[in-house]
């Protein structure tokens, strides 16, 4: 069974890569610039403010938002449609979607059930995942009934804030020179929380006059499923 599963994985990976290779990325973004720059979260839309934060802490996640552009949006949508047949069902809607207000919640549920993620199409939210701490989820749940756990949660959050503020200050001073452009599509594996694993690149498709977008791939619990996302 293990050998058959491994063979099936190789078959899926090969087909997955063929589906990406079939796309003419140079033609898809023809005539467009495709810059990559960090942006401030939606709740803080003044990047020139000395207090602006170019990072976002959302539950267990720490992320660096990237400014969306027509080029990135088009690349994401092209990959979404090309790889939609690789979705594994049943699809679980992320729990955080329930906290959204209408009509955003219903639209996010629809995208999740149709495309496997709420963060596609009009919900596309490009970002770099800096880290994922699943202990935050456990501690947060326990903290509701335990003062000690609540204190631990606050300490954990403050550590993350302090770390990111140190990075934020350094980036704010250099942000005028910290710009890049998409150069190609990279295929790799993701770990817990969707973080891209170091040294996991499985393929790379370069196109003209650009720099790099990562397509991260996570493997299903049974080892037979792969999922892609553009970050």
PDB file of C-alpha atoms in Angstrom:
ATOM      1  CA  UNK A   1       0.000   0.000   0.000  1.00  0.00           C
ATOM      2  CA  UNK A   2       2.812   2.411   0.883  1.00  0.00           C
ATOM      3  CA  UNK A   3       4.538   1.768  -2.450  1.00  0.00           C
ATOM      4  CA  UNK A   4       1.273   2.336  -4.319  1.00  0.00           C
ATOM      5  CA  UNK A   5       0.669   5.544  -2.391  1.00  0.00           C
ATOM      6  CA  UNK A   6       4.159   6.811  -3.185  1.00  0.00           C
ATOM      7  CA  UNK A   7       3.675   5.965  -6.874  1.00  0.00           C
ATOM      8  CA  UNK A   8       0.330   7.784  -6.845  1.00  0.00           C
ATOM      9  CA  UNK A   9       1.999  10.790  -5.259  1.00  0.00           C
ATOM     10  CA  UNK A  10       4.644  10.884  -7.978  1.00  0.00           C
ATOM     11  CA  UNK A  11       1.944  10.631 -10.616  1.00  0.00           C
ATOM     12  CA  UNK A  12      -0.008  13.503  -9.088  1.00  0.00           C
ATOM     13  CA  UNK A  13       3.065  15.662  -8.697  1.00  0.00           C
ATOM     14  CA  UNK A  14       4.050  15.086 -12.329  1.00  0.00           C
ATOM     15  CA  UNK A  15       0.546  15.960 -13.548  1.00  0.00           C
ATOM     16  CA  UNK A  16       0.421  18.946 -11.239  1.00  0.00           C
ATOM     17  CA  UNK A  17       3.702  20.252 -12.644  1.00  0.00           C
ATOM     18  CA  UNK A  18       2.536  19.613 -16.209  1.00  0.00           C
ATOM     19  CA  UNK A  19      -0.582  21.706 -15.532  1.00  0.00           C
ATOM     20  CA  UNK A  20       1.582  24.615 -14.379  1.00  0.00           C
ATOM     21  CA  UNK A  21       4.004  24.196 -17.285  1.00  0.00           C
ATOM     22  CA  UNK A  22       1.111  24.346 -19.748  1.00  0.00           C
ATOM     23  CA  UNK A  23       0.472  27.979 -18.845  1.00  0.00           C
ATOM     24  CA  UNK A  24       2.214  30.678 -20.872  1.00  0.00           C
ATOM     25  CA  UNK A  25       3.001  33.056 -18.025  1.00  0.00           C
ATOM     26  CA  UNK A  26       4.896  35.498 -20.224  1.00  0.00           C
ATOM     27  CA  UNK A  27       1.793  35.861 -22.383  1.00  0.00           C
ATOM     28  CA  UNK A  28      -0.524  36.065 -19.360  1.00  0.00           C
ATOM     29  CA  UNK A  29       1.274  39.123 -17.958  1.00  0.00           C
ATOM     30  CA  UNK A  30       2.377  40.541 -21.295  1.00  0.00           C
ATOM     31  CA  UNK A  31       2.875  44.308 -21.141  1.00  0.00           C
ATOM     32  CA  UNK A  32       2.396  44.505 -17.369  1.00  0.00           C
ATOM     33  CA  UNK A  33       4.808  45.410 -14.632  1.00  0.00           C
ATOM     34  CA  UNK A  34       4.618  42.960 -11.750  1.00  0.00           C
ATOM     35  CA  UNK A  35       6.155  44.651  -8.679  1.00  0.00           C
ATOM     36  CA  UNK A  36       6.391  43.059  -5.261  1.00  0.00           C
ATOM     37  CA  UNK A  37       6.175  45.390  -2.280  1.00  0.00           C
ATOM     38  CA  UNK A  38       5.059  44.976   1.313  1.00  0.00           C
ATOM     39  CA  UNK A  39       1.946  46.888   2.300  1.00  0.00           C
ATOM     40  CA  UNK A  40       0.344  47.940   5.556  1.00  0.00           C
ATOM     41  CA  UNK A  41      -2.727  45.942   6.679  1.00  0.00           C
ATOM     42  CA  UNK A  42      -6.150  47.238   5.649  1.00  0.00           C
ATOM     43  CA  UNK A  43      -6.802  48.674   9.105  1.00  0.00           C
ATOM     44  CA  UNK A  44      -3.719  50.921   8.773  1.00  0.00           C
ATOM     45  CA  UNK A  45      -3.721  52.402   5.290  1.00  0.00           C
ATOM     46  CA  UNK A  46      -1.118  55.156   5.716  1.00  0.00           C
ATOM     47  CA  UNK A  47       2.259  53.617   4.794  1.00  0.00           C
ATOM     48  CA  UNK A  48       4.015  56.953   5.309  1.00  0.00           C
ATOM     49  CA  UNK A  49       2.987  57.212   8.950  1.00  0.00           C
ATOM     50  CA  UNK A  50       5.914  56.673  11.355  1.00  0.00           C
ATOM     51  CA  UNK A  51       3.688  54.304  13.320  1.00  0.00           C
ATOM     52  CA  UNK A  52       2.656  52.125  10.360  1.00  0.00           C
ATOM     53  CA  UNK A  53       3.166  48.395  10.745  1.00  0.00           C
ATOM     54  CA  UNK A  54       4.059  46.376   7.658  1.00  0.00           C
ATOM     55  CA  UNK A  55       3.124  43.128   9.363  1.00  0.00           C
ATOM     56  CA  UNK A  56      -0.075  41.554  10.586  1.00  0.00           C
ATOM     57  CA  UNK A  57      -0.685  39.227  13.542  1.00  0.00           C
ATOM     58  CA  UNK A  58      -3.880  37.264  13.079  1.00  0.00           C
ATOM     59  CA  UNK A  59      -4.443  34.511  15.640  1.00  0.00           C
ATOM     60  CA  UNK A  60      -1.675  31.946  15.244  1.00  0.00           C
ATOM     61  CA  UNK A  61      -0.323  33.617  12.092  1.00  0.00           C
ATOM     62  CA  UNK A  62       2.230  36.362  11.570  1.00  0.00           C
ATOM     63  CA  UNK A  63       2.182  37.691   8.009  1.00  0.00           C
ATOM     64  CA  UNK A  64       3.726  40.365   5.811  1.00  0.00           C
ATOM     65  CA  UNK A  65       0.978  41.667   3.493  1.00  0.00           C
ATOM     66  CA  UNK A  66       1.992  42.232  -0.133  1.00  0.00           C
ATOM     67  CA  UNK A  67       0.361  44.909  -2.262  1.00  0.00           C
ATOM     68  CA  UNK A  68      -2.009  43.245  -4.698  1.00  0.00           C
ATOM     69  CA  UNK A  69      -1.645  44.248  -8.356  1.00  0.00           C
ATOM     70  CA  UNK A  70      -3.491  43.310 -11.563  1.00  0.00           C
ATOM     71  CA  UNK A  71      -0.454  41.202 -12.474  1.00  0.00           C
ATOM     72  CA  UNK A  72      -0.458  39.184  -9.228  1.00  0.00           C
ATOM     73  CA  UNK A  73      -4.246  38.861  -9.323  1.00  0.00           C
ATOM     74  CA  UNK A  74      -4.144  37.522 -12.880  1.00  0.00           C
ATOM     75  CA  UNK A  75      -1.384  35.030 -12.078  1.00  0.00           C
ATOM     76  CA  UNK A  76      -3.335  33.799  -9.059  1.00  0.00           C
ATOM     77  CA  UNK A  77      -6.539  33.373 -11.058  1.00  0.00           C
ATOM     78  CA  UNK A  78      -4.761  31.607 -13.927  1.00  0.00           C
ATOM     79  CA  UNK A  79      -3.220  29.097 -11.521  1.00  0.00           C
ATOM     80  CA  UNK A  80      -6.503  28.692  -9.660  1.00  0.00           C
ATOM     81  CA  UNK A  81      -8.373  27.589 -12.775  1.00  0.00           C
ATOM     82  CA  UNK A  82      -5.515  25.452 -14.095  1.00  0.00           C
ATOM     83  CA  UNK A  83      -5.168  23.518 -10.826  1.00  0.00           C
ATOM     84  CA  UNK A  84      -8.782  23.378  -9.609  1.00  0.00           C
ATOM     85  CA  UNK A  85      -9.087  19.683 -10.530  1.00  0.00           C
ATOM     86  CA  UNK A  86      -6.576  18.872  -7.773  1.00  0.00           C
ATOM     87  CA  UNK A  87      -8.874  20.024  -4.977  1.00  0.00           C
ATOM     88  CA  UNK A  88      -9.603  17.321  -2.418  1.00  0.00           C
ATOM     89  CA  UNK A  89     -13.145  16.972  -1.076  1.00  0.00           C
ATOM     90  CA  UNK A  90     -14.801  17.460   1.309  1.00  0.00           C
ATOM     91  CA  UNK A  91     -13.468  20.993   1.641  1.00  0.00           C
ATOM     92  CA  UNK A  92     -13.358  22.432   5.162  1.00  0.00           C
ATOM     93  CA  UNK A  93     -14.171  26.131   5.417  1.00  0.00           C
ATOM     94  CA  UNK A  94     -11.625  27.862   7.697  1.00  0.00           C
ATOM     95  CA  UNK A  95     -13.073  28.523  11.146  1.00  0.00           C
ATOM     96  CA  UNK A  96     -12.149  32.222  11.039  1.00  0.00           C
ATOM     97  CA  UNK A  97     -14.585  32.779   8.168  1.00  0.00           C
ATOM     98  CA  UNK A  98     -17.450  32.559  10.680  1.00  0.00           C
ATOM     99  CA  UNK A  99     -16.275  35.784  12.329  1.00  0.00           C
ATOM    100  CA  UNK A 100     -16.630  37.803   9.115  1.00  0.00           C
ATOM    101  CA  UNK A 101     -19.590  40.084   8.553  1.00  0.00           C
ATOM    102  CA  UNK A 102     -22.083  39.688   5.726  1.00  0.00           C
ATOM    103  CA  UNK A 103     -21.933  39.687   2.768  1.00  0.00           C
ATOM    104  CA  UNK A 104     -18.190  38.971   3.049  1.00  0.00           C
ATOM    105  CA  UNK A 105     -18.815  35.807   5.090  1.00  0.00           C
ATOM    106  CA  UNK A 106     -21.136  34.217   2.532  1.00  0.00           C
ATOM    107  CA  UNK A 107     -18.811  35.116  -0.337  1.00  0.00           C
ATOM    108  CA  UNK A 108     -15.855  33.605   1.553  1.00  0.00           C
ATOM    109  CA  UNK A 109     -17.793  30.402   2.244  1.00  0.00           C
ATOM    110  CA  UNK A 110     -18.711  30.152  -1.436  1.00  0.00           C
ATOM    111  CA  UNK A 111     -15.089  30.579  -2.563  1.00  0.00           C
ATOM    112  CA  UNK A 112     -13.935  28.039   0.015  1.00  0.00           C
ATOM    113  CA  UNK A 113     -16.424  25.404  -1.091  1.00  0.00           C
ATOM    114  CA  UNK A 114     -15.914  26.100  -4.793  1.00  0.00           C
ATOM    115  CA  UNK A 115     -12.162  26.729  -4.993  1.00  0.00           C
ATOM    116  CA  UNK A 116     -10.788  25.353  -1.720  1.00  0.00           C
ATOM    117  CA  UNK A 117      -9.874  28.717  -0.171  1.00  0.00           C
ATOM    118  CA  UNK A 118     -11.571  32.026   0.655  1.00  0.00           C
ATOM    119  CA  UNK A 119      -8.388  33.864  -0.365  1.00  0.00           C
ATOM    120  CA  UNK A 120      -8.856  33.638  -4.126  1.00  0.00           C
ATOM    121  CA  UNK A 121     -10.487  35.774  -6.844  1.00  0.00           C
ATOM    122  CA  UNK A 122     -11.898  38.914  -5.160  1.00  0.00           C
ATOM    123  CA  UNK A 123     -10.643  37.530  -1.834  1.00  0.00           C
ATOM    124  CA  UNK A 124      -7.047  37.140  -3.049  1.00  0.00           C
ATOM    125  CA  UNK A 125      -4.762  38.353  -0.268  1.00  0.00           C
ATOM    126  CA  UNK A 126      -1.080  38.004  -1.214  1.00  0.00           C
ATOM    127  CA  UNK A 127       1.288  37.790   1.741  1.00  0.00           C
ATOM    128  CA  UNK A 128       4.397  36.192   3.160  1.00  0.00           C
ATOM    129  CA  UNK A 129       3.665  33.880   6.093  1.00  0.00           C
ATOM    130  CA  UNK A 130       6.401  34.632   8.611  1.00  0.00           C
ATOM    131  CA  UNK A 131       5.294  31.986  11.062  1.00  0.00           C
ATOM    132  CA  UNK A 132       2.502  29.911  12.545  1.00  0.00           C
ATOM    133  CA  UNK A 133       2.280  29.052  16.249  1.00  0.00           C
ATOM    134  CA  UNK A 134      -0.402  26.446  16.886  1.00  0.00           C
ATOM    135  CA  UNK A 135       0.125  26.757  20.654  1.00  0.00           C
ATOM    136  CA  UNK A 136      -1.538  30.176  20.399  1.00  0.00           C
ATOM    137  CA  UNK A 137      -4.781  28.457  19.372  1.00  0.00           C
ATOM    138  CA  UNK A 138      -4.637  26.002  22.271  1.00  0.00           C
ATOM    139  CA  UNK A 139      -3.680  28.614  24.851  1.00  0.00           C
ATOM    140  CA  UNK A 140      -6.280  31.068  23.561  1.00  0.00           C
ATOM    141  CA  UNK A 141      -9.028  28.492  24.018  1.00  0.00           C
ATOM    142  CA  UNK A 142      -7.894  27.579  27.510  1.00  0.00           C
ATOM    143  CA  UNK A 143      -7.368  31.193  28.512  1.00  0.00           C
ATOM    144  CA  UNK A 144     -11.093  31.809  28.650  1.00  0.00           C
ATOM    145  CA  UNK A 145     -11.246  29.789  31.873  1.00  0.00           C
ATOM    146  CA  UNK A 146      -7.742  30.155  33.255  1.00  0.00           C
ATOM    147  CA  UNK A 147      -5.976  33.347  34.337  1.00  0.00           C
ATOM    148  CA  UNK A 148      -2.550  31.691  34.095  1.00  0.00           C
ATOM    149  CA  UNK A 149      -3.173  30.666  30.494  1.00  0.00           C
ATOM    150  CA  UNK A 150      -4.455  34.153  29.740  1.00  0.00           C
ATOM    151  CA  UNK A 151      -1.191  35.597  31.059  1.00  0.00           C
ATOM    152  CA  UNK A 152       0.771  33.103  28.953  1.00  0.00           C
ATOM    153  CA  UNK A 153      -1.183  34.126  25.866  1.00  0.00           C
ATOM    154  CA  UNK A 154      -0.438  37.810  26.474  1.00  0.00           C
ATOM    155  CA  UNK A 155       3.262  37.028  26.977  1.00  0.00           C
ATOM    156  CA  UNK A 156       3.376  35.012  23.767  1.00  0.00           C
ATOM    157  CA  UNK A 157       1.661  37.780  21.811  1.00  0.00           C
ATOM    158  CA  UNK A 158       3.987  40.429  23.224  1.00  0.00           C
ATOM    159  CA  UNK A 159       7.026  38.391  22.187  1.00  0.00           C
ATOM    160  CA  UNK A 160       5.720  38.245  18.635  1.00  0.00           C
ATOM    161  CA  UNK A 161       4.890  41.952  18.616  1.00  0.00           C
ATOM    162  CA  UNK A 162       8.337  42.869  19.945  1.00  0.00           C
ATOM    163  CA  UNK A 163      10.056  40.693  17.345  1.00  0.00           C
ATOM    164  CA  UNK A 164       8.039  42.071  14.453  1.00  0.00           C
ATOM    165  CA  UNK A 165       8.368  45.668  15.643  1.00  0.00           C
ATOM    166  CA  UNK A 166      12.150  45.278  15.520  1.00  0.00           C
ATOM    167  CA  UNK A 167      11.874  44.050  11.916  1.00  0.00           C
ATOM    168  CA  UNK A 168       9.285  46.733  11.109  1.00  0.00           C
ATOM    169  CA  UNK A 169      11.553  49.564  12.221  1.00  0.00           C
ATOM    170  CA  UNK A 170      14.431  48.282  10.094  1.00  0.00           C
ATOM    171  CA  UNK A 171      12.153  47.802   7.069  1.00  0.00           C
ATOM    172  CA  UNK A 172      10.524  51.228   7.427  1.00  0.00           C
ATOM    173  CA  UNK A 173      13.942  52.864   7.081  1.00  0.00           C
ATOM    174  CA  UNK A 174      14.829  50.868   3.966  1.00  0.00           C
ATOM    175  CA  UNK A 175      11.435  50.411   2.295  1.00  0.00           C
ATOM    176  CA  UNK A 176      12.271  52.847  -0.508  1.00  0.00           C
ATOM    177  CA  UNK A 177      14.900  50.409  -1.792  1.00  0.00           C
ATOM    178  CA  UNK A 178      13.109  47.171  -0.868  1.00  0.00           C
ATOM    179  CA  UNK A 179      11.225  46.544  -4.097  1.00  0.00           C
ATOM    180  CA  UNK A 180      11.278  43.550  -6.398  1.00  0.00           C
ATOM    181  CA  UNK A 181       9.456  42.119  -9.406  1.00  0.00           C
ATOM    182  CA  UNK A 182       7.984  38.719 -10.108  1.00  0.00           C
ATOM    183  CA  UNK A 183      10.366  36.535 -12.071  1.00  0.00           C
ATOM    184  CA  UNK A 184       8.656  33.168 -12.177  1.00  0.00           C
ATOM    185  CA  UNK A 185       6.532  30.535 -10.503  1.00  0.00           C
ATOM    186  CA  UNK A 186       8.080  28.280  -7.849  1.00  0.00           C
ATOM    187  CA  UNK A 187       6.492  25.031  -6.657  1.00  0.00           C
ATOM    188  CA  UNK A 188       7.235  23.794  -3.144  1.00  0.00           C
ATOM    189  CA  UNK A 189       5.769  22.054  -0.119  1.00  0.00           C
ATOM    190  CA  UNK A 190       4.122  23.670   2.877  1.00  0.00           C
ATOM    191  CA  UNK A 191       4.154  22.578   6.477  1.00  0.00           C
ATOM    192  CA  UNK A 192       1.963  23.263   9.505  1.00  0.00           C
ATOM    193  CA  UNK A 193      -0.180  26.345   9.054  1.00  0.00           C
ATOM    194  CA  UNK A 194       0.721  26.681   5.367  1.00  0.00           C
ATOM    195  CA  UNK A 195       4.278  27.893   5.963  1.00  0.00           C
ATOM    196  CA  UNK A 196       6.589  27.098   3.036  1.00  0.00           C
ATOM    197  CA  UNK A 197       9.262  24.564   3.955  1.00  0.00           C
ATOM    198  CA  UNK A 198      12.899  25.509   3.341  1.00  0.00           C
ATOM    199  CA  UNK A 199      14.593  23.527   0.596  1.00  0.00           C
ATOM    200  CA  UNK A 200      11.300  22.074  -0.643  1.00  0.00           C
ATOM    201  CA  UNK A 201      11.303  23.481  -4.178  1.00  0.00           C
ATOM    202  CA  UNK A 202       9.883  20.954  -6.644  1.00  0.00           C
ATOM    203  CA  UNK A 203       9.833  23.085  -9.779  1.00  0.00           C
ATOM    204  CA  UNK A 204      10.405  26.555 -11.158  1.00  0.00           C
ATOM    205  CA  UNK A 205       9.001  28.265 -14.254  1.00  0.00           C
ATOM    206  CA  UNK A 206      10.818  31.461 -15.212  1.00  0.00           C
ATOM    207  CA  UNK A 207       9.350  34.162 -17.410  1.00  0.00           C
ATOM    208  CA  UNK A 208      10.625  37.390 -18.897  1.00  0.00           C
ATOM    209  CA  UNK A 209      11.204  40.685 -17.094  1.00  0.00           C
ATOM    210  CA  UNK A 210       9.949  39.512 -13.698  1.00  0.00           C
ATOM    211  CA  UNK A 211      11.159  38.197 -10.301  1.00  0.00           C
ATOM    212  CA  UNK A 212       9.400  35.553  -8.174  1.00  0.00           C
ATOM    213  CA  UNK A 213       6.003  34.336  -6.977  1.00  0.00           C
ATOM    214  CA  UNK A 214       5.767  31.214  -4.813  1.00  0.00           C
ATOM    215  CA  UNK A 215       3.154  28.554  -5.375  1.00  0.00           C
ATOM    216  CA  UNK A 216       3.145  26.564  -2.138  1.00  0.00           C
ATOM    217  CA  UNK A 217       1.953  22.982  -2.065  1.00  0.00           C
ATOM    218  CA  UNK A 218       0.766  21.092   1.005  1.00  0.00           C
ATOM    219  CA  UNK A 219       0.356  17.336   1.202  1.00  0.00           C
ATOM    220  CA  UNK A 220      -2.829  15.742   2.501  1.00  0.00           C
ATOM    221  CA  UNK A 221      -3.081  13.658   5.657  1.00  0.00           C
ATOM    222  CA  UNK A 222      -2.969  10.410   3.697  1.00  0.00           C
ATOM    223  CA  UNK A 223      -0.011  11.446   1.582  1.00  0.00           C
ATOM    224  CA  UNK A 224      -1.942  11.391  -1.690  1.00  0.00           C
ATOM    225  CA  UNK A 225      -3.176  14.955  -1.955  1.00  0.00           C
ATOM    226  CA  UNK A 226      -1.468  18.173  -2.913  1.00  0.00           C
ATOM    227  CA  UNK A 227      -2.774  21.716  -2.609  1.00  0.00           C
ATOM    228  CA  UNK A 228      -1.466  24.891  -4.230  1.00  0.00           C
ATOM    229  CA  UNK A 229      -1.651  28.527  -3.167  1.00  0.00           C
ATOM    230  CA  UNK A 230      -0.029  31.701  -4.405  1.00  0.00           C
ATOM    231  CA  UNK A 231       1.406  33.814  -1.576  1.00  0.00           C
TER     232      UNK A 231
END
